[in-house]
PDB file of C-alpha atoms in Angstrom:
ATOM      1  CA  UNK M   1      17.712  -7.508 -87.587  1.00  0.00           C
ATOM      2  CA  UNK M   2      14.275  -6.448 -87.993  1.00  0.00           C
ATOM      3  CA  UNK M   3      13.877  -2.768 -87.782  1.00  0.00           C
ATOM      4  CA  UNK M   4      10.551  -1.434 -86.840  1.00  0.00           C
ATOM      5  CA  UNK M   5       8.557   1.706 -86.712  1.00  0.00           C
ATOM      6  CA  UNK M   6       5.538   3.167 -86.100  1.00  0.00           C
ATOM      7  CA  UNK M   7       3.431   5.960 -86.481  1.00  0.00           C
ATOM      8  CA  UNK M   8      -0.381   6.154 -85.150  1.00  0.00           C
ATOM      9  CA  UNK M   9      -2.393   8.649 -84.210  1.00  0.00           C
ATOM     10  CA  UNK M  10      -6.482   8.715 -83.186  1.00  0.00           C
ATOM     11  CA  UNK M  11      -9.130  11.286 -84.056  1.00  0.00           C
ATOM     12  CA  UNK M  12      -9.217  12.154 -81.150  1.00  0.00           C
ATOM     13  CA  UNK M  13      -5.584  13.060 -80.280  1.00  0.00           C
ATOM     14  CA  UNK M  14      -1.636  11.526 -81.151  1.00  0.00           C
ATOM     15  CA  UNK M  15      -1.128   7.891 -79.184  1.00  0.00           C
ATOM     16  CA  UNK M  16       1.989   7.211 -80.563  1.00  0.00           C
ATOM     17  CA  UNK M  17       4.487   9.181 -83.131  1.00  0.00           C
ATOM     18  CA  UNK M  18       7.543   8.298 -84.266  1.00  0.00           C
ATOM     19  CA  UNK M  19       8.427   5.334 -82.760  1.00  0.00           C
ATOM     20  CA  UNK M  20      11.092   3.033 -83.645  1.00  0.00           C
ATOM     21  CA  UNK M  21      13.359  -0.337 -82.374  1.00  0.00           C
ATOM     22  CA  UNK M  22      14.831  -3.143 -83.411  1.00  0.00           C
ATOM     23  CA  UNK M  23      14.579  -6.230 -82.646  1.00  0.00           C
ATOM     24  CA  UNK M  24      17.350  -9.206 -83.791  1.00  0.00           C
ATOM     25  CA  UNK M  25      16.114 -13.113 -84.488  1.00  0.00           C
ATOM     26  CA  UNK M  26      15.628 -14.939 -81.225  1.00  0.00           C
ATOM     27  CA  UNK M  27      15.275 -11.864 -78.926  1.00  0.00           C
ATOM     28  CA  UNK M  28      12.462 -10.729 -75.760  1.00  0.00           C
ATOM     29  CA  UNK M  29      12.025  -7.691 -75.800  1.00  0.00           C
ATOM     30  CA  UNK M  30      10.463  -5.786 -72.457  1.00  0.00           C
ATOM     31  CA  UNK M  31       8.051  -1.978 -73.143  1.00  0.00           C
ATOM     32  CA  UNK M  32       8.272  -0.094 -69.881  1.00  0.00           C
ATOM     33  CA  UNK M  33       7.000   3.491 -68.608  1.00  0.00           C
ATOM     34  CA  UNK M  34       4.896   4.937 -66.492  1.00  0.00           C
ATOM     35  CA  UNK M  35       1.119   4.484 -66.073  1.00  0.00           C
ATOM     36  CA  UNK M  36      -0.468   6.485 -69.427  1.00  0.00           C
ATOM     37  CA  UNK M  37       2.611   6.463 -71.758  1.00  0.00           C
ATOM     38  CA  UNK M  38       0.343   4.217 -74.208  1.00  0.00           C
ATOM     39  CA  UNK M  39       2.358   1.269 -74.034  1.00  0.00           C
ATOM     40  CA  UNK M  40      -0.641  -1.175 -74.115  1.00  0.00           C
ATOM     41  CA  UNK M  41      -1.380   0.844 -77.405  1.00  0.00           C
ATOM     42  CA  UNK M  42       2.012   0.084 -78.700  1.00  0.00           C
ATOM     43  CA  UNK M  43       1.465  -3.312 -77.778  1.00  0.00           C
ATOM     44  CA  UNK M  44      -2.169  -3.477 -79.098  1.00  0.00           C
ATOM     45  CA  UNK M  45      -0.964  -1.959 -82.265  1.00  0.00           C
ATOM     46  CA  UNK M  46       1.866  -3.873 -82.678  1.00  0.00           C
ATOM     47  CA  UNK M  47      -0.153  -7.073 -82.510  1.00  0.00           C
ATOM     48  CA  UNK M  48      -3.169  -5.756 -84.833  1.00  0.00           C
ATOM     49  CA  UNK M  49      -4.879  -5.818 -82.031  1.00  0.00           C
ATOM     50  CA  UNK M  50      -6.474  -2.129 -82.655  1.00  0.00           C
ATOM     51  CA  UNK M  51      -9.087  -1.555 -85.504  1.00  0.00           C
ATOM     52  CA  UNK M  52      -7.127   0.313 -87.948  1.00  0.00           C
ATOM     53  CA  UNK M  53     -10.351   2.651 -89.175  1.00  0.00           C
ATOM     54  CA  UNK M  54      -9.013   4.346 -86.036  1.00  0.00           C
ATOM     55  CA  UNK M  55      -5.236   4.795 -86.497  1.00  0.00           C
ATOM     56  CA  UNK M  56      -3.571   6.518 -89.448  1.00  0.00           C
ATOM     57  CA  UNK M  57      -0.209   5.608 -89.940  1.00  0.00           C
ATOM     58  CA  UNK M  58       1.835   2.807 -90.634  1.00  0.00           C
ATOM     59  CA  UNK M  59       4.233   0.006 -89.383  1.00  0.00           C
ATOM     60  CA  UNK M  60       7.057  -1.734 -91.343  1.00  0.00           C
ATOM     61  CA  UNK M  61      10.101  -4.490 -91.059  1.00  0.00           C
ATOM     62  CA  UNK M  62      12.734  -3.897 -92.913  1.00  0.00           C
ATOM     63  CA  UNK M  63      11.290  -1.286 -94.743  1.00  0.00           C
ATOM     64  CA  UNK M  64       8.222  -3.398 -95.498  1.00  0.00           C
ATOM     65  CA  UNK M  65       5.306  -2.516 -94.680  1.00  0.00           C
ATOM     66  CA  UNK M  66       2.980  -4.940 -92.276  1.00  0.00           C
ATOM     67  CA  UNK M  67      -0.750  -5.184 -92.908  1.00  0.00           C
ATOM     68  CA  UNK M  68      -3.710  -7.200 -92.188  1.00  0.00           C
ATOM     69  CA  UNK M  69      -2.151 -10.951 -92.060  1.00  0.00           C
ATOM     70  CA  UNK M  70       1.340 -10.700 -91.552  1.00  0.00           C
ATOM     71  CA  UNK M  71       1.110  -8.066 -89.190  1.00  0.00           C
ATOM     72  CA  UNK M  72      -1.430 -10.700 -87.419  1.00  0.00           C
ATOM     73  CA  UNK M  73       1.583 -13.508 -88.291  1.00  0.00           C
ATOM     74  CA  UNK M  74       4.340 -11.897 -86.961  1.00  0.00           C
ATOM     75  CA  UNK M  75       3.860 -10.463 -83.459  1.00  0.00           C
ATOM     76  CA  UNK M  76       1.630 -10.898 -80.981  1.00  0.00           C
ATOM     77  CA  UNK M  77       2.126 -10.596 -76.879  1.00  0.00           C
ATOM     78  CA  UNK M  78       0.593 -13.102 -74.047  1.00  0.00           C
ATOM     79  CA  UNK M  79      -0.172 -10.532 -70.622  1.00  0.00           C
TER      80      UNK M  79
END
């Protein structure tokens, strides 16, 4: 079982705050919500598609901070 926590803040406003979720090996997850509720921001952040110079916060997996290459290797998405 993996636990993911995210807190990312832009320079102008809070985009995501204290987001958390769980995913077990082999599970597929969906992100649902109304327009403008930062779904794409969440997914882009998890897939390391947002430049971290523009964000504050961290992503953890099993209590270990994910950064750079490790984050890129553990997450991505297809649209």
